[in-house]
Amino acid sequence: MLRILCLMVLLAAPAAAQNLDSLLARMTLDEKLGQLNLLSADGKASQQQMQLVRAGRLGGLFNVIGAENTTAAQRVAMTDARLKIPLLFGLDVIHGYRTIFPIPLGEASAFDPDAAEATARAAGQEAAAFGINWTYAPMVDIARDPRWGRIAEGSGEDPYLGSQLAAARVRGFQQTIFATAKHFAGYGAAEAGREYNETEISQRTMREIYLPPFKAAVDAGVASLMSAFNDNAGIPSSGNAWLTDTVLRREWRFKGFVVSDWTSVAELINHGVAGSQAEAGRRALTAGVDMDMQSTIYADSLAALVRSNRIPMRVVDSAVMRILRAKKRLGLFQDPYRAKTAPANADLRALARRVAGESIVLLKNDSGRGAACCAPTLPLSANAGPIAVIGPLADNKEEPLGPWHTQGQASDVVTVLQGIKAKVGAGTQVLYAQGAGFEDTSTAGFADAVAAARQAKVAILVLGERGDMSGEAASRSELGLPGVQEQLLEAVAATGTPVVLVLMNGRPLILPWASDHVPAIVETWFLGVEAGNATTDVLFGDVNPSGRLPVTFPRVLGQIPIYYNHRNTGRPPDPNNHYTSKYLDVPVTPRYPFGFGLSYTTFSYGNLKLSSARARASDTVTATVTVTNTGSREGTEVVQLYVRDEVASVSPRVRQLEAFTRVTLKPGESRAVSLRVPLRNLAFYGLDMKPVVEPGTFRVFVGPNSTEGLEATFECIR
Ligand code: BGC
């Protein structure tokens, strides 16, 4: 009798009190496979989904919106289901929940991991207040091809910057909710920039370029990784045991779980590596993909394979345990509803404005009169006479939210026109004309725009892409301004009124005419709810721009892929030698290089010193350089350190970013800035595919971007 009583108590006890092994031992096969099943809701769980929760056949839901709806579904899991295992509630909180921050590519321009951590923390807190406990971010895919629309969601082309930001965002989100590093791996290398396309990444390039941000996320304690859609050299990422088992679990000792991307388990059939749903499920699960997003294959088709021993029960058990452990680590067994309060709105908006300001990159700032003698066009003076504000994005509240803005509302957005009007006040006339829509073929609106520009002392053109022209499934084959925007720009510039081009876009655009003819160009990406205020802060000099490009801007489409950390080739470009690596019709250099961005002040670099001329592979070399603000305004410089391995057994990259820091200096102020380079970070994958730092000379460059800087060398000794 006592035994029966004990058993009854055990069965009724909340899972919190139990250890996970005994919980697993009590699960039926269907309940186990249920934990591996993840479904998207349409705002709230459907009746059918609630029934799955009740039956213990669903481990998590995503796209459940609002605490009321997450609570309702969680209540079913915690009261009606036999084992009372809490649900995960996922959502793509990419760069904000309701308060939308800059798109990740924009935020990467700030070269400021603290800022990335702060926005991720705030986004996580806000999402948690609405019942979300798991985000599908950060996206840490390296992207070298701006045709690929998802370049907007990542940190650009560089593995070092990407790793710093990946770790920062994981730390930020995971203050309240779980993060997911995605898309594992190589998805950003889609051939021809075409979404979902195959990739062909060598193991060396995979390990040196595409994997480091994932490793950084794992080291920062990320709870989950998402397996990608792409196949690499014929092996789909959602069925690639080398990635999800050998590298992730064995080498990196990742203890979290892997979720598939949306139906990427089922898509193994389209990839041609599985002939049936069951085979697709077996391939994915045995490769190490624990949770099946949206295919329902694990829940519906794997039980028979387990019963017939074609999938060992231990494989299922390991996957289930990883998910149960994650739920426990998140505290869901103790507190399944996790009522959280969102940060104050004013704080969120202040953070959004500050980080948006940091994310803006000043690409060009010449005199508006075309003469070198005169002052640069920017910053503007608030009382300098009528200002024309023109373009489809000038007063647009939707697009600054970018391609993936969760619960962001257009009504929360401050437009550039609103920001400028608020800044200049009633004393300065602001003349607005839309000029053209995004993809208009008609030039009918040009006359108003030209008339406004004629009356003005300066014309600010806000041009670019619609928010959904980047992001998922938004590859473009031409990277100019859509529609007649380029003609609008040229028509306004023809008035002779100095033009400031404010760009909003999710990727590098290719704008040769503007780069040659427009005196001032400001890259603002999609900055989120504070877009208009942050842009105005920069246009009028309240914020001195400090953003730097996290991705190379090509001159022409034919240069793609173009990135700064390429190898030298056997015939590096030489204008005096025909048979060298170059084009007949365009220079090999980019329009704007990685790391580039201007300021309203100027900086000089001097006195570069290394802490030692000789160091071992286990040592750290510190570079110290004196940076001086040589202009007349306070400004922030992003000091960048690159290294080149002069001779190695595998052809080295011409430069690789190894450190950076932001330094704010008053006019005339100098500071000695130190940057540390642990030599183990200089390792490459050798001929035997093992990481190695080979003895020899290393050249260090410290400067304002990837093409300039002071140089010094040190020897790596055995
Ligand atoms: C995207 C993922 C996203 C998932 C869930 C997929 O289409 O590739 O990045 O997390 O949908 O919304």
XYZ file of C-alpha atoms and ligand atoms in Angstrom:
730
model
C 0.000 0.000 0.000
C 2.792 2.350 0.993
C 4.506 1.512 -2.269
C 1.431 2.396 -4.278
C 1.075 5.634 -2.346
C 4.686 6.535 -3.016
C 4.221 5.824 -6.684
C 1.105 7.997 -6.770
C 2.971 10.835 -5.086
C 5.812 10.476 -7.562
C 3.457 10.557 -10.522
C 1.648 13.603 -9.232
C 4.826 15.485 -8.304
C 5.694 18.407 -10.556
C 8.538 17.559 -12.880
C 10.604 20.230 -11.117
C 11.056 18.045 -8.136
C 12.203 15.130 -10.169
C 15.445 14.377 -11.703
C 15.508 14.323 -15.443
C 16.667 10.722 -15.692
C 13.639 9.483 -13.821
C 11.427 11.737 -15.914
C 12.913 10.257 -19.089
C 12.418 6.776 -17.707
C 8.708 7.437 -17.322
C 8.206 8.806 -20.835
C 6.547 6.764 -23.550
C 8.160 6.772 -26.983
C 5.437 9.118 -28.248
C 6.072 11.505 -25.381
C 9.782 11.424 -26.114
C 9.253 12.186 -29.777
C 6.772 14.847 -28.692
C 9.550 16.727 -26.913
C 11.389 16.847 -30.240
C 8.427 18.345 -32.019
C 8.186 22.111 -32.556
C 5.286 23.826 -34.299
C 4.480 27.341 -35.388
C 1.278 28.886 -34.122
C -0.636 31.613 -35.815
C -0.557 34.079 -32.920
C -2.052 31.545 -30.559
C -2.015 27.784 -30.289
C -4.754 26.123 -32.350
C -7.122 23.583 -30.840
C -5.195 20.865 -32.585
C -1.919 22.115 -31.128
C -3.475 22.304 -27.660
C -4.507 18.696 -28.105
C -0.918 17.748 -28.948
C 0.278 19.568 -25.839
C -2.288 17.719 -23.731
C -1.145 14.403 -25.184
C 2.503 15.226 -24.486
C 3.287 15.290 -28.194
C 4.662 18.800 -28.516
C 7.829 20.173 -26.926
C 7.511 23.772 -27.965
C 5.565 26.318 -29.941
C 6.706 29.412 -31.728
C 4.926 32.471 -33.009
C 2.575 32.472 -30.022
C 2.055 36.160 -29.438
C 1.199 37.739 -26.113
C 1.505 36.526 -22.523
C -2.153 35.581 -22.461
C -1.621 33.089 -25.257
C 1.660 31.646 -24.004
C 0.140 31.261 -20.541
C -2.918 29.476 -21.926
C -0.799 26.932 -23.783
C 1.600 26.499 -20.864
C -1.331 25.876 -18.547
C -2.408 22.954 -20.702
C 1.139 21.531 -20.550
C 1.357 22.009 -16.793
C -2.085 20.843 -15.816
C -3.602 18.590 -18.471
C -0.588 16.735 -19.800
C 0.461 13.562 -18.005
C 4.071 14.507 -17.286
C 3.736 18.270 -16.921
C 6.769 19.177 -18.967
C 6.801 22.900 -19.723
C 6.775 24.199 -23.284
C 9.388 26.351 -24.960
C 7.943 29.457 -26.629
C 10.107 30.572 -29.508
C 10.045 33.660 -31.679
C 12.326 35.403 -34.143
C 13.292 38.296 -31.915
C 16.017 39.381 -34.279
C 16.619 43.035 -33.430
C 13.891 43.883 -31.016
C 10.476 42.642 -29.945
C 8.258 45.735 -29.991
C 11.035 48.296 -29.696
C 12.944 47.742 -32.892
C 16.680 48.414 -32.876
C 18.912 48.638 -35.973
C 19.104 45.544 -38.159
C 22.067 43.401 -37.087
C 24.166 44.400 -40.112
C 23.576 48.037 -39.194
C 24.370 47.453 -35.559
C 27.542 45.626 -36.594
C 28.691 48.957 -38.060
C 28.999 50.294 -34.542
C 31.868 47.857 -33.888
C 30.522 47.887 -30.364
C 29.868 44.530 -28.679
C 28.565 46.320 -25.582
C 25.877 47.996 -27.673
C 24.946 44.672 -29.287
C 24.722 43.075 -25.870
C 22.567 45.919 -24.581
C 20.042 45.744 -27.423
C 19.866 41.939 -27.229
C 19.326 42.151 -23.485
C 16.565 44.723 -23.917
C 14.923 42.742 -26.721
C 15.029 39.594 -24.608
C 13.534 41.350 -21.614
C 10.756 42.840 -23.667
C 10.005 39.500 -25.356
C 10.020 37.714 -21.992
C 7.356 40.089 -20.724
C 5.154 38.717 -23.500
C 5.792 35.106 -22.593
C 8.619 34.330 -25.006
C 11.444 32.255 -23.562
C 13.518 31.407 -26.634
C 14.635 33.522 -29.600
C 15.919 32.415 -32.992
C 18.799 34.839 -32.883
C 21.563 35.795 -33.210
C 22.032 34.987 -36.856
C 25.780 34.618 -37.121
C 26.150 33.674 -40.775
C 29.142 35.249 -42.460
C 28.090 36.786 -45.770
C 30.373 37.903 -48.559
C 27.696 38.373 -51.170
C 25.368 41.360 -50.921
C 22.936 39.822 -53.390
C 21.920 37.499 -50.556
C 19.112 39.257 -48.690
C 19.858 37.710 -45.331
C 23.121 39.599 -45.155
C 20.900 42.134 -43.337
C 20.388 39.779 -40.400
C 24.034 39.054 -39.693
C 27.206 40.915 -38.813
C 28.740 41.051 -42.271
C 31.818 39.437 -43.740
C 34.309 39.156 -40.933
C 34.733 36.161 -38.610
C 36.401 38.169 -35.824
C 33.811 40.960 -35.686
C 31.102 38.345 -36.212
C 32.401 36.311 -33.280
C 32.577 39.285 -30.937
C 29.022 40.265 -31.777
C 27.721 36.689 -31.662
C 29.017 36.261 -28.118
C 27.727 39.681 -27.069
C 24.242 39.008 -28.382
C 24.117 35.586 -26.747
C 25.093 37.154 -23.428
C 22.472 39.845 -23.890
C 19.542 37.611 -24.831
C 20.387 34.974 -22.288
C 19.931 37.336 -19.378
C 16.247 36.433 -19.748
C 15.560 34.111 -22.672
C 17.397 31.428 -24.600
C 19.268 32.342 -27.746
C 19.816 30.332 -30.931
C 22.909 30.753 -33.067
C 21.846 30.210 -36.649
C 22.083 28.935 -39.359
C 24.543 26.141 -38.783
C 26.448 26.342 -41.104
C 27.627 28.089 -44.210
C 24.158 29.287 -45.272
C 25.564 32.746 -46.049
C 27.719 31.347 -48.842
C 24.715 30.581 -51.067
C 26.057 30.393 -54.618
C 25.347 33.499 -56.699
C 23.704 35.030 -53.642
C 20.550 33.088 -54.461
C 18.583 32.250 -51.340
C 18.615 28.601 -50.184
C 21.160 27.780 -52.865
C 23.888 25.214 -52.453
C 27.241 26.168 -51.005
C 30.697 24.872 -51.807
C 32.839 25.718 -48.814
C 36.090 23.869 -48.240
C 36.624 22.469 -44.786
C 39.407 25.000 -44.200
C 37.256 27.974 -45.154
C 34.372 26.540 -43.161
C 36.538 26.316 -40.086
C 38.361 29.620 -40.512
C 35.582 31.866 -41.811
C 32.097 30.426 -41.318
C 32.369 28.492 -38.054
C 34.140 30.927 -35.683
C 31.016 32.968 -34.823
C 29.195 29.734 -33.937
C 32.107 28.664 -31.772
C 32.017 32.055 -30.067
C 28.287 31.643 -29.427
C 28.884 28.169 -27.992
C 31.665 29.477 -25.764
C 29.309 32.212 -24.575
C 26.884 29.488 -23.469
C 24.281 29.646 -26.219
C 21.412 27.273 -25.475
C 20.666 26.146 -29.016
C 21.836 26.173 -32.594
C 19.636 26.032 -35.678
C 20.644 23.762 -38.543
C 20.605 25.546 -41.870
C 18.708 25.025 -45.118
C 21.744 24.810 -47.395
C 23.742 21.834 -48.482
C 27.492 22.186 -48.521
C 29.199 20.172 -51.216
C 26.150 17.957 -51.329
C 25.643 17.440 -47.607
C 22.555 19.235 -46.291
C 23.255 21.035 -43.016
C 20.186 19.499 -41.408
C 21.621 16.030 -41.948
C 25.323 16.653 -41.569
C 26.794 14.577 -38.763
C 30.211 16.148 -39.270
C 28.773 19.545 -38.350
C 26.274 18.713 -35.642
C 28.114 15.859 -34.033
C 31.839 15.815 -34.790
C 32.462 19.551 -34.680
C 29.692 20.837 -32.458
C 29.400 18.158 -29.803
C 32.728 16.362 -29.842
C 35.163 19.162 -30.615
C 33.342 22.121 -29.078
C 31.635 20.145 -26.308
C 28.329 21.900 -26.929
C 25.827 20.837 -24.308
C 22.711 22.526 -25.665
C 20.352 21.334 -28.396
C 20.027 21.731 -32.136
C 16.742 22.759 -33.714
C 16.159 22.395 -37.424
C 15.207 25.340 -39.566
C 11.629 25.530 -40.806
C 10.851 22.127 -42.445
C 14.550 21.632 -43.182
C 14.191 18.017 -42.008
C 11.494 17.337 -44.609
C 13.569 19.178 -47.203
C 16.182 16.423 -47.044
C 13.817 14.752 -49.508
C 14.122 17.668 -51.948
C 17.869 17.670 -51.454
C 17.711 14.094 -52.670
C 19.377 12.504 -49.661
C 16.237 10.824 -48.341
C 13.550 8.946 -50.196
C 10.847 9.202 -47.560
C 9.831 11.222 -44.534
C 11.032 8.509 -42.202
C 14.430 8.396 -43.892
C 14.683 12.179 -43.727
C 13.872 12.083 -40.021
C 16.369 9.324 -39.354
C 19.111 11.145 -41.218
C 18.495 14.409 -39.339
C 18.094 12.908 -35.889
C 21.090 10.614 -36.133
C 23.166 13.517 -37.455
C 22.370 15.368 -34.231
C 19.404 17.606 -35.057
C 17.356 17.259 -31.861
C 14.230 19.220 -32.575
C 12.178 19.176 -35.745
C 10.742 22.579 -36.596
C 7.536 22.294 -38.496
C 8.098 19.077 -40.477
C 6.298 16.909 -37.851
C 8.417 14.055 -39.132
C 9.991 13.167 -35.796
C 6.612 13.019 -34.091
C 4.787 11.285 -36.918
C 7.285 9.022 -38.648
C 10.074 7.964 -36.326
C 8.317 5.711 -33.797
C 8.236 2.748 -36.179
C 11.965 3.111 -36.898
C 12.755 3.165 -33.203
C 10.588 0.129 -32.531
C 12.310 -1.781 -35.306
C 15.729 -0.709 -33.980
C 16.619 1.221 -37.101
C 17.048 4.202 -34.827
C 18.567 3.237 -31.477
C 16.506 4.396 -28.487
C 19.645 5.977 -27.054
C 19.710 8.438 -29.966
C 16.162 9.515 -29.143
C 16.945 9.629 -25.433
C 19.996 11.831 -25.947
C 17.989 14.322 -27.991
C 15.159 14.349 -25.435
C 17.588 14.839 -22.579
C 19.183 17.803 -24.290
C 15.813 19.474 -24.538
C 14.766 18.594 -21.004
C 18.093 19.879 -19.698
C 17.576 23.114 -21.579
C 14.131 23.534 -20.061
C 15.563 22.901 -16.649
C 18.455 25.298 -17.205
C 16.006 27.976 -18.226
C 14.116 27.420 -14.974
C 10.925 26.397 -16.725
C 10.200 23.481 -14.414
C 10.232 25.845 -11.424
C 8.551 28.757 -13.120
C 6.837 27.718 -16.353
C 4.983 31.017 -16.805
C 7.977 33.259 -16.100
C 6.099 36.505 -15.662
C 8.609 39.226 -16.497
C 8.310 42.954 -16.712
C 9.518 44.812 -19.745
C 12.039 47.637 -19.352
C 10.542 51.135 -19.329
C 9.644 52.391 -22.762
C 11.682 55.570 -22.365
C 14.793 53.530 -21.592
C 14.222 51.293 -24.598
C 13.800 54.287 -26.895
C 16.870 56.015 -25.511
C 18.899 52.864 -26.117
C 17.434 52.532 -29.614
C 18.397 56.119 -30.450
C 21.909 55.819 -29.081
C 22.710 52.555 -30.843
C 21.070 53.711 -34.067
C 23.303 56.792 -33.985
C 26.387 54.603 -33.541
C 25.315 52.379 -36.443
C 25.313 55.136 -39.062
C 28.256 55.192 -41.471
C 29.303 58.435 -43.131
C 30.539 57.282 -46.530
C 31.316 60.600 -48.159
C 31.392 64.222 -47.052
C 32.733 66.655 -49.617
C 31.937 70.265 -50.163
C 28.520 70.759 -51.695
C 29.938 73.329 -54.088
C 32.337 70.923 -55.703
C 35.360 72.896 -54.555
C 37.967 71.488 -52.227
C 38.231 74.897 -50.588
C 34.837 74.868 -48.985
C 33.505 73.215 -45.888
C 32.098 69.708 -46.129
C 28.363 69.449 -46.667
C 27.746 67.849 -43.281
C 26.951 68.509 -40.537
C 24.093 70.837 -41.362
C 23.242 73.879 -39.387
C 19.700 73.922 -38.023
C 19.093 77.493 -39.160
C 20.839 77.415 -42.497
C 17.726 78.128 -44.503
C 15.049 76.016 -46.153
C 15.753 72.290 -46.241
C 14.211 69.985 -48.840
C 13.516 66.454 -47.650
C 12.796 64.128 -50.553
C 12.297 60.476 -51.372
C 10.145 57.412 -50.784
C 11.817 56.749 -47.434
C 11.837 60.308 -46.131
C 8.517 60.075 -44.351
C 8.030 56.334 -44.354
C 7.153 54.676 -41.067
C 7.188 51.044 -42.145
C 10.513 50.430 -43.832
C 12.946 51.592 -41.114
C 11.746 48.542 -39.167
C 13.653 46.373 -41.659
C 12.877 42.912 -42.966
C 12.197 41.085 -39.710
C 10.615 43.165 -37.011
C 8.508 40.811 -34.927
C 5.988 42.977 -33.068
C 7.435 46.286 -34.251
C 4.764 48.802 -35.207
C 5.034 51.410 -37.920
C 3.285 53.842 -35.596
C 6.306 53.697 -33.246
C 8.717 54.851 -35.941
C 10.064 58.375 -36.134
C 10.732 59.195 -39.772
C 13.622 61.288 -41.049
C 11.188 64.068 -41.953
C 9.751 64.037 -38.433
C 13.218 63.969 -36.897
C 14.384 66.935 -38.971
C 11.258 68.977 -38.275
C 11.631 68.348 -34.553
C 15.264 69.397 -34.707
C 15.013 72.608 -36.717
C 11.794 73.898 -35.175
C 9.466 76.447 -36.664
C 12.238 78.862 -37.642
C 13.481 76.758 -40.560
C 11.305 75.828 -43.474
C 11.236 72.117 -44.318
C 9.931 71.318 -47.782
C 8.859 67.738 -48.272
C 8.262 65.916 -51.560
C 8.126 62.173 -51.964
C 9.380 62.422 -55.543
C 8.676 58.774 -56.362
C 7.583 55.503 -54.807
C 10.025 52.633 -54.326
C 9.536 50.825 -57.557
C 7.757 53.469 -59.573
C 8.372 53.615 -63.260
C 6.764 57.047 -63.462
C 8.693 60.247 -62.966
C 5.531 62.300 -62.430
C 6.517 63.209 -58.858
C 9.910 64.591 -59.856
C 8.649 68.106 -60.593
C 7.610 68.688 -56.972
C 10.899 67.297 -55.694
C 12.921 69.479 -58.054
C 10.865 72.541 -57.107
C 11.449 71.871 -53.404
C 15.191 71.432 -53.989
C 15.356 74.696 -55.950
C 13.933 76.632 -53.037
C 16.204 74.971 -50.505
C 19.767 75.487 -49.320
C 20.260 71.740 -49.098
C 18.327 68.727 -50.365
C 18.255 65.587 -48.255
C 17.283 62.568 -50.331
C 16.229 59.512 -48.375
C 16.464 56.607 -50.789
C 16.991 52.886 -50.702
C 15.200 49.588 -50.443
C 11.877 48.513 -49.073
C 12.331 46.620 -45.812
C 11.354 43.338 -47.420
C 13.897 43.667 -50.228
C 16.398 42.132 -47.850
C 15.937 39.348 -45.320
C 14.793 35.819 -46.092
C 14.017 34.919 -49.694
C 14.991 38.419 -50.807
C 17.972 37.939 -53.075
C 18.529 40.634 -55.688
C 20.493 40.406 -58.901
C 20.945 44.156 -59.276
C 22.075 46.241 -56.353
C 21.189 49.732 -57.466
C 18.329 51.850 -56.184
C 15.018 50.234 -57.157
C 12.584 51.962 -59.521
C 13.316 55.496 -60.649
C 15.069 56.557 -57.448
C 18.423 56.948 -59.187
C 16.844 59.290 -61.766
C 15.180 61.212 -58.954
C 18.558 61.663 -57.301
C 20.097 62.875 -60.551
C 17.203 65.232 -61.252
C 17.463 66.822 -57.812
C 21.257 67.034 -58.008
C 20.902 68.812 -61.367
C 19.295 71.781 -59.570
C 22.725 72.630 -58.155
C 21.427 72.568 -54.603
C 23.869 70.542 -52.499
C 22.557 67.033 -51.992
C 22.856 64.736 -49.001
C 22.019 61.137 -49.838
C 20.656 59.222 -46.850
C 20.539 55.521 -47.643
C 18.236 52.999 -46.017
C 18.929 49.438 -47.066
C 19.626 45.953 -45.810
C 22.774 45.297 -47.820
C 25.589 47.128 -49.571
C 24.161 48.933 -52.579
C 26.137 49.716 -55.698
C 25.726 53.380 -56.545
C 28.556 54.527 -58.805
C 26.906 57.753 -59.954
C 26.061 58.829 -56.431
C 29.530 57.947 -55.164
C 31.071 60.104 -57.885
C 28.656 63.037 -57.882
C 26.787 63.401 -54.608
C 28.805 65.377 -52.054
C 27.547 63.633 -48.907
C 26.394 60.035 -48.448
C 25.139 58.633 -45.164
C 24.507 54.890 -44.806
C 21.791 54.329 -42.210
C 20.721 50.729 -42.953
C 17.346 50.113 -41.292
C 17.665 51.738 -37.915
C 14.391 50.790 -36.262
C 11.973 52.950 -34.292
C 14.417 55.803 -33.694
C 15.599 55.954 -37.323
C 14.511 59.538 -37.915
C 15.926 60.936 -34.685
C 19.223 59.073 -34.968
C 19.666 60.139 -38.597
C 18.870 63.730 -37.666
C 21.374 63.565 -34.787
C 24.064 62.712 -37.313
C 22.947 65.087 -40.077
C 23.066 68.061 -37.704
C 26.176 67.006 -35.806
C 24.589 66.267 -32.432
C 26.131 62.847 -32.906
C 29.463 62.624 -34.679
C 29.264 59.530 -36.920
C 31.452 56.661 -35.817
C 30.062 53.658 -37.711
C 32.416 51.575 -39.857
C 31.456 49.182 -42.634
C 31.166 45.550 -41.505
C 31.075 44.508 -45.139
C 32.817 45.596 -48.341
C 30.902 47.837 -50.758
C 31.737 46.802 -54.342
C 32.145 49.192 -57.257
C 30.231 46.976 -59.658
C 28.219 43.777 -59.426
C 30.846 41.802 -61.317
C 33.322 42.129 -58.440
C 31.157 39.987 -56.163
C 32.271 38.150 -54.086
C 34.648 40.833 -52.853
C 35.967 40.870 -49.279
C 39.000 42.248 -47.526
C 40.455 39.041 -46.063
C 41.236 37.341 -49.356
C 44.427 35.527 -50.231
C 47.222 37.157 -52.184
C 47.163 34.859 -55.272
C 50.313 34.024 -57.194
C 49.778 37.099 -59.338
C 48.470 39.908 -57.161
C 47.059 42.860 -59.125
C 49.738 45.037 -60.681
C 48.618 47.851 -62.976
C 51.883 47.564 -64.918
C 51.610 43.870 -65.542
C 48.821 42.611 -67.755
C 49.032 39.026 -66.539
C 47.977 39.708 -62.982
C 44.746 39.163 -61.084
C 42.467 42.012 -62.109
C 39.729 43.167 -64.462
C 40.066 44.900 -67.797
C 37.198 47.234 -67.071
C 37.176 48.060 -63.368
C 39.724 48.380 -60.566
C 40.013 45.439 -58.188
C 39.545 47.686 -55.177
C 36.134 48.136 -53.557
C 34.122 51.344 -53.614
C 34.241 51.480 -49.813
C 36.415 48.967 -47.972
C 35.619 46.905 -44.910
C 36.103 48.961 -41.747
C 35.678 52.280 -43.558
C 33.684 55.240 -42.274
C 34.215 58.984 -41.940
C 33.767 61.335 -39.022
C 33.211 65.079 -38.693
C 36.650 65.213 -37.186
C 39.925 63.641 -38.296
C 42.280 61.267 -36.525
C 45.944 60.603 -36.921
C 47.903 57.523 -35.901
C 51.474 57.523 -34.649
C 54.085 55.706 -32.692
C 52.980 52.113 -33.228
C 54.845 49.804 -30.854
C 54.566 46.106 -30.201
C 55.121 44.726 -26.717
C 57.708 42.316 -28.058
C 59.530 41.639 -31.280
C 59.538 37.904 -30.623
C 56.787 35.828 -29.072
C 55.725 32.223 -28.695
C 52.456 30.848 -29.989
C 51.127 30.753 -26.431
C 51.939 34.451 -25.817
C 49.989 37.637 -26.353
C 51.440 40.572 -28.257
C 50.108 43.998 -27.393
C 50.176 46.758 -29.975
C 50.129 50.321 -28.675
C 49.450 53.276 -30.935
C 48.889 56.954 -30.304
C 45.619 58.175 -31.767
C 45.070 61.927 -31.986
C 41.923 63.848 -32.772
C 43.322 66.333 -35.276
C 40.033 68.064 -36.013
C 37.852 70.509 -34.180
C 35.078 68.299 -32.793
C 34.912 65.516 -30.311
C 34.694 62.210 -32.129
C 34.938 58.464 -31.799
C 37.449 56.466 -33.792
C 37.230 52.715 -34.274
C 40.866 51.670 -34.022
C 41.356 48.461 -35.988
C 44.182 45.952 -35.833
C 44.822 43.513 -38.660
C 47.476 40.829 -38.955
C 49.119 39.185 -41.904
C 51.105 36.009 -41.609
C 53.963 36.673 -44.032
C 54.831 33.077 -44.914
C 52.887 29.957 -43.982
C 52.383 26.447 -45.291
C 48.894 27.456 -46.475
C 48.590 30.714 -48.405
C 47.649 33.302 -45.755
C 44.999 35.995 -46.050
C 46.376 39.443 -46.885
C 44.887 40.772 -43.648
C 42.701 39.477 -40.892
C 41.013 41.651 -38.274
C 42.244 40.582 -34.844
C 41.222 43.416 -32.528
C 39.359 46.724 -32.470
C 38.244 49.307 -29.977
C 36.241 52.522 -29.925
C 38.062 55.585 -28.634
C 36.398 58.927 -27.979
C 38.706 61.940 -28.128
C 38.231 65.665 -27.654
C 39.684 68.021 -30.279
C 43.460 67.932 -30.021
C 43.433 65.067 -27.547
C 45.852 62.148 -27.958
C 45.644 58.753 -26.359
C 47.810 55.677 -26.315
C 45.514 52.833 -27.346
C 46.486 49.243 -26.663
C 45.120 46.223 -28.506
C 45.938 42.664 -27.484
C 46.510 39.810 -29.882
C 46.739 36.375 -28.300
C 48.853 34.500 -30.824
C 46.652 31.424 -30.598
C 44.029 33.503 -32.442
C 46.366 33.635 -35.439
C 46.110 29.902 -35.990
C 45.048 28.610 -39.393
C 44.194 25.077 -40.474
C 47.415 23.549 -41.721
C 48.080 20.974 -44.381
C 46.944 18.288 -41.961
C 43.751 20.301 -41.193
C 44.848 20.912 -37.637
C 45.004 24.444 -36.211
C 48.544 25.748 -36.110
C 50.452 28.979 -35.524
C 53.612 28.535 -37.532
C 56.858 30.269 -36.593
C 57.802 33.225 -38.770
C 57.094 36.887 -39.358
C 53.700 38.463 -38.723
C 52.856 41.937 -39.955
C 50.548 44.034 -37.808
C 48.524 46.917 -39.245
C 46.804 49.394 -36.950
C 44.604 52.005 -38.535
C 41.187 53.330 -39.446
C 40.085 50.587 -41.893
C 41.198 47.459 -43.733
C 43.260 49.313 -46.346
C 45.256 51.791 -44.258
C 47.312 51.839 -41.101
C 50.732 51.854 -39.542
C 52.734 48.669 -39.757
C 55.047 46.737 -37.486
C 56.275 43.148 -37.429
C 57.053 40.492 -34.869
C 58.478 37.013 -35.062
C 56.655 34.010 -33.787
C 59.299 31.677 -32.363
C 59.081 28.097 -31.228
C 14.194 31.015 -41.104
C 14.754 31.002 -39.697
C 13.670 31.284 -38.698
C 12.558 30.264 -38.890
C 11.429 30.421 -37.891
C 12.958 30.163 -41.245
O 12.334 30.355 -42.456
O 15.195 30.588 -41.995
O 15.790 31.945 -39.584
O 14.171 31.271 -37.402
O 12.036 30.400 -40.193
O 10.677 31.527 -38.107
